[in-house]
Amino acid sequence: MLNTETDEPARTPTDDVPEEAQPASEKGKPGRKRRIFVTVAVLALLAGSVAVGTTLPDPKSSEAYAALAGEKASVESERDSAKSSYESMKSKYDTLQNGISDREAKVTARETEVGKADAAVKTAEAAVKVREDAVTGAEKTKAANTIGDGTWTVGKDIEPGTYRAAAAVGSTCYWGIYATGSNGSKIIQNDIPGGGRPAVTLSAGQDFNSTRCGKWEKQ
């Protein structure tokens, strides 16, 4: 028979059981401590910043801020004054502009009236000119058809036709009608009317003589 005995002491079942695992809380302690340290450091920095911030002076109480504020107020005052002056000037300008527009409208209306008056004057002047021309023409025609004392050749000096004394003649009035070129030797007709307004009819180829009878007008 084999000798199964040994000098080593016999193992109990508990000898093969591994050591009891450490609790997880115990294994994680180094990382947890690190996080706590970082948190505390951050809080310390924040606290330091707050402390530093609370100790900084108020910028509004500085002389530079006060000077800038004064300059800003001065600029704003100047701006408001300039704006007020501008509005006042603009109001005056608008008033003047409206007045100018009214005056221009009146001037335009006046010019229209003057234009109408000028047109009326020109029309009247044209009418007067027509009448003057008519009178002048009539006067010229009358003058051309009026003869006085002297001997006149019909067809050359005067037009043929009937002529009448312009006014009553005196007792010494004499008129005669002669054959042209006879120098008064060939009497066709003559008369001493002694008064009134005698009339004679003249034809081409005749000479007419009037002595102390005044004016004769062609009828």
PDB file of N, CA and C in Angstrom, residues 10-20:
ATOM      1  N   ALA A  10      -2.826  19.324   7.343  1.00  0.00           N
ATOM      2  CA  ALA A  10      -4.011  19.280   6.436  1.00  0.00           C
ATOM      3  C   ALA A  10      -4.627  20.674   6.323  1.00  0.00           C
ATOM      4  N   ARG A  11      -5.055  21.017   5.025  1.00  0.00           N
ATOM      5  CA  ARG A  11      -5.701  22.344   4.744  1.00  0.00           C
ATOM      6  C   ARG A  11      -7.171  22.246   5.026  1.00  0.00           C
ATOM      7  N   THR A  12      -7.574  23.278   5.569  1.00  0.00           N
ATOM      8  CA  THR A  12      -9.030  23.387   5.773  1.00  0.00           C
ATOM      9  C   THR A  12      -9.648  24.056   4.580  1.00  0.00           C
ATOM     10  N   PRO A  13     -10.932  23.950   4.311  1.00  0.00           N
ATOM     11  CA  PRO A  13     -11.591  24.613   3.160  1.00  0.00           C
ATOM     12  C   PRO A  13     -11.453  26.120   3.154  1.00  0.00           C
ATOM     13  N   THR A  14     -11.241  26.647   4.273  1.00  0.00           N
ATOM     14  CA  THR A  14     -11.166  28.109   4.348  1.00  0.00           C
ATOM     15  C   THR A  14      -9.844  28.621   3.887  1.00  0.00           C
ATOM     16  N   ASP A  15      -8.830  27.694   3.842  1.00  0.00           N
ATOM     17  CA  ASP A  15      -7.517  28.162   3.442  1.00  0.00           C
ATOM     18  C   ASP A  15      -7.471  28.578   1.982  1.00  0.00           C
ATOM     19  N   ASP A  16      -8.350  28.057   1.143  1.00  0.00           N
ATOM     20  CA  ASP A  16      -8.354  28.371  -0.290  1.00  0.00           C
ATOM     21  C   ASP A  16      -9.237  29.561  -0.634  1.00  0.00           C
ATOM     22  N   VAL A  17      -9.915  30.084   0.293  1.00  0.00           N
ATOM     23  CA  VAL A  17     -10.805  31.244   0.039  1.00  0.00           C
ATOM     24  C   VAL A  17      -9.922  32.472  -0.063  1.00  0.00           C
ATOM     25  N   PRO A  18     -10.017  33.302  -1.173  1.00  0.00           N
ATOM     26  CA  PRO A  18      -9.189  34.529  -1.295  1.00  0.00           C
ATOM     27  C   PRO A  18      -9.523  35.529  -0.232  1.00  0.00           C
ATOM     28  N   GLU A  19      -8.524  36.428  -0.061  1.00  0.00           N
ATOM     29  CA  GLU A  19      -8.761  37.485   0.932  1.00  0.00           C
ATOM     30  C   GLU A  19      -9.981  38.268   0.577  1.00  0.00           C
ATOM     31  N   GLU A  20     -10.687  38.702   1.568  1.00  0.00           N
ATOM     32  CA  GLU A  20     -11.937  39.462   1.359  1.00  0.00           C
ATOM     33  C   GLU A  20     -11.651  40.752   0.596  1.00  0.00           C
TER      34      GLU A  20
END
